[in-house]
Short mmCIF file of C-alpha atoms in Angstrom, two decimals:
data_model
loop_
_atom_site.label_atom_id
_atom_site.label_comp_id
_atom_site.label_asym_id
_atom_site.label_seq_id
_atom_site.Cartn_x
_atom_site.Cartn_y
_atom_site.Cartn_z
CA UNK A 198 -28.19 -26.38 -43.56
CA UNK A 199 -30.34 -26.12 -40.62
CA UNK A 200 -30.20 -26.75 -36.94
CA UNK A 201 -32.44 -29.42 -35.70
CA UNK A 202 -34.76 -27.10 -33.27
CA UNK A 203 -33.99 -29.38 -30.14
CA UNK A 204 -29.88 -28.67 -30.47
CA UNK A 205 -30.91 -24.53 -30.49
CA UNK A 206 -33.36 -24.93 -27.86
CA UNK A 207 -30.82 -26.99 -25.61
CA UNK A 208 -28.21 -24.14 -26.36
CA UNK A 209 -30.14 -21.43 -25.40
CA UNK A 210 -31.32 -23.15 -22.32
CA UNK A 211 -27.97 -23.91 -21.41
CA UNK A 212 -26.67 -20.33 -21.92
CA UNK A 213 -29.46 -18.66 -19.88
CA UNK A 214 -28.20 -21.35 -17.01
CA UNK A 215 -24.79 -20.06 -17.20
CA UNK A 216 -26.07 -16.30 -16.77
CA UNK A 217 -28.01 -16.58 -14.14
CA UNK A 218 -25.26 -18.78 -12.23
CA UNK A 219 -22.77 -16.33 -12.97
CA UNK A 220 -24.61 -13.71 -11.39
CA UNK A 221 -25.18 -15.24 -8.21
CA UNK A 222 -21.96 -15.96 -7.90
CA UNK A 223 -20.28 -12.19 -8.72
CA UNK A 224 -18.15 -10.51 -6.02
CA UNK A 225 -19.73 -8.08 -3.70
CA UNK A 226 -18.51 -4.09 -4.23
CA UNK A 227 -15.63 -3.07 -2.47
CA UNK A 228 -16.20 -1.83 1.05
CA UNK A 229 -14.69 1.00 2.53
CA UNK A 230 -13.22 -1.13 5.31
CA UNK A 231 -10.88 -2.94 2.54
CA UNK A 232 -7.42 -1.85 2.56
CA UNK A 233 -5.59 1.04 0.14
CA UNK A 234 -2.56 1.15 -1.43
CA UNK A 235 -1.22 4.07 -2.90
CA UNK A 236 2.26 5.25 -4.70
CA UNK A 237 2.72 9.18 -5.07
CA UNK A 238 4.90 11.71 -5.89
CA UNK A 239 7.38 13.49 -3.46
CA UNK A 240 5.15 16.66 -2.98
CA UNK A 241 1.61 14.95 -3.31
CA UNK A 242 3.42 12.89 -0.47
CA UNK A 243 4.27 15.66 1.68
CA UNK A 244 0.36 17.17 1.26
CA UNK A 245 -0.73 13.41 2.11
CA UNK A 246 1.11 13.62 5.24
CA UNK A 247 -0.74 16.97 6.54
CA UNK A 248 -4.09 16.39 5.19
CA UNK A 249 -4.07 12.59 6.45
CA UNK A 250 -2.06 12.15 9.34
CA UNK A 251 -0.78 8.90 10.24
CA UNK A 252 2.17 7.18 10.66
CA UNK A 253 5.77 7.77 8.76
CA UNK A 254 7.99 5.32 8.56
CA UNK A 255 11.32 5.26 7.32
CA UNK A 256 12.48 1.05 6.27
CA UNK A 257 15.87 2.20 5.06
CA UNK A 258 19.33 1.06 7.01
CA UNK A 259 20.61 2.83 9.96
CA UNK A 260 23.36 3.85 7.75
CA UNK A 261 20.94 5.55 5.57
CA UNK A 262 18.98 7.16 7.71
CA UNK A 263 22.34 8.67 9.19
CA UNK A 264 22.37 10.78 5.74
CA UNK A 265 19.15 12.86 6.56
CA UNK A 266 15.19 11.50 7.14
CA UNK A 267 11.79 12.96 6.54
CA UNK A 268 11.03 14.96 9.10
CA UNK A 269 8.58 13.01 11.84
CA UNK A 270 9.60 9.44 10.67
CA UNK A 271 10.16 6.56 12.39
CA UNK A 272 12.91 4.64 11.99
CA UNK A 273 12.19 0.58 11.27
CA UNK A 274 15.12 -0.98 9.12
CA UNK A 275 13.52 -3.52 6.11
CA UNK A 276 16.50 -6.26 6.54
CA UNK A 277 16.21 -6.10 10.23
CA UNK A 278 15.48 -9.68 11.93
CA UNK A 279 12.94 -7.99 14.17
CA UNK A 280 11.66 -5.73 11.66
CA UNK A 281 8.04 -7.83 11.56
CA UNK A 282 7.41 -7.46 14.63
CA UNK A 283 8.41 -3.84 15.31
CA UNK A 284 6.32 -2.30 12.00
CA UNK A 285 3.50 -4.26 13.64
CA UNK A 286 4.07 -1.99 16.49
CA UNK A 287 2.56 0.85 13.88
CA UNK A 288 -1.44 1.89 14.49
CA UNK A 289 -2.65 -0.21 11.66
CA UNK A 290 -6.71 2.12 11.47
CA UNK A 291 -4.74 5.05 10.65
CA UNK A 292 -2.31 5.67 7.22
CA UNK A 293 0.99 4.60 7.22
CA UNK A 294 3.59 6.44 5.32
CA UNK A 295 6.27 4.20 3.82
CA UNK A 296 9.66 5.21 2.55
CA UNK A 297 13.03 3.98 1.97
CA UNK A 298 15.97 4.81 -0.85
CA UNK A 299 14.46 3.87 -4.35
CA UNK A 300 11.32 2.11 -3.25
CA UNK A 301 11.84 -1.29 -3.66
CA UNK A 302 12.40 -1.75 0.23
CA UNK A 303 9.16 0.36 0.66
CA UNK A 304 6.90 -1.89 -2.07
CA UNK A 305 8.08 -4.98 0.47
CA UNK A 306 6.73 -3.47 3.05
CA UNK A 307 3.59 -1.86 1.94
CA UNK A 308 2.78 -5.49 1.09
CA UNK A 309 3.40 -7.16 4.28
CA UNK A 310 1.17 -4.44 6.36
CA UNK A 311 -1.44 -4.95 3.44
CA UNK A 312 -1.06 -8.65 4.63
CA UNK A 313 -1.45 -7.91 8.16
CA UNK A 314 -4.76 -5.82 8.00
CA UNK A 315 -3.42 -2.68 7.77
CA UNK A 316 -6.23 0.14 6.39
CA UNK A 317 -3.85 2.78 4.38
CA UNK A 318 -0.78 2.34 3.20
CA UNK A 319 1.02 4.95 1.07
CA UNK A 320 4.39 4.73 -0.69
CA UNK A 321 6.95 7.70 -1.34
CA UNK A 322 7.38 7.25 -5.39
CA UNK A 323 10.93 6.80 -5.86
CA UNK A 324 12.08 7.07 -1.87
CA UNK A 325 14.34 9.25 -0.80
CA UNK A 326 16.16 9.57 -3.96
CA UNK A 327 13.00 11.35 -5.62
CA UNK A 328 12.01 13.30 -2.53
CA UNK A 329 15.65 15.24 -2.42
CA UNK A 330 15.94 15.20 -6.32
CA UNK A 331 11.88 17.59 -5.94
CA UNK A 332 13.81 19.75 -3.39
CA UNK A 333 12.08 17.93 -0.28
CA UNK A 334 14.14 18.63 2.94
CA UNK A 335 15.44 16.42 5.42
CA UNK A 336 16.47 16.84 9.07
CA UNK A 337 19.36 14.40 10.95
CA UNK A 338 17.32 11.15 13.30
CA UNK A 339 18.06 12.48 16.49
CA UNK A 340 15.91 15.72 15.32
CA UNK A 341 12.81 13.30 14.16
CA UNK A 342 9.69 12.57 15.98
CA UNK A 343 8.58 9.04 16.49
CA UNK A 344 4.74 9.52 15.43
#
């Protein structure tokens, strides 16, 4: 059986509303101001670092850190009280370099800089662990620049 004309006509009046509203109110591209989060490999990492300098930063414990760092990190320990306000201290226009043992610390912190305005954040995939286990070297803290 047939649709009355009047119930087709109302439908396809109604659907070309619902277009054109949902066109005016899509989302504008991306601009390159917005911020970028990346995760990489241990040696992509390391070409990151020279190609795009910025800041490194180590979010492991003291402890940790004691046991060999990435050569030109800072040192800014995740479960510190002040740690907030000290990886605040970090340029946030240029890329910032995150580590820590496994990457879980590293993810937490890549999100609260993403929070905070920060530009470029990059994360070591799978921390220190994965950046000895791809033959990556380290040097002791006291050795270290703070970038």
């Amino acid at each position: 059986m047939m649709k009355p004309l009047p119930t087709i006509a109302f439908a396809a009046i109604l659907l070309t509303f619902q277009c054109a509203c949902g066109q005016q109110g899509a989302q504008p591209p991306m601009t390159l101001s917005a911020s970028r989060h990346e995760v990489i490999a241990p040696a992509e990492f390391k070409a990151q670092l020279t190609k795009e300098p910025g800041t490194l930063v180590d979010v492991r414990t003291p402890d940790e850190c004691a046991e060999g760092i990435i050569a030109g990190a800072r040192m800014i320990d995740h479960g510190s009280p002040d740690f907030a306000q000290a990886i605040k201290q970090v340029d946030p226009s240029k890329p910032v370099y995150l580590y820590c043992a496994a990457g879980g610390r590293s993810y937490k912190a890549a999100q609260f800089l993403l929070k905070n305005g920060y530009a470029y954040v990059v994360e070591l995939d799978g921390g220190m662990g994965a950046w000895l286990e791809a033959g990556q070297t380290v040097v002791p803290p006291g050795k270290a620049s703070n970038r």
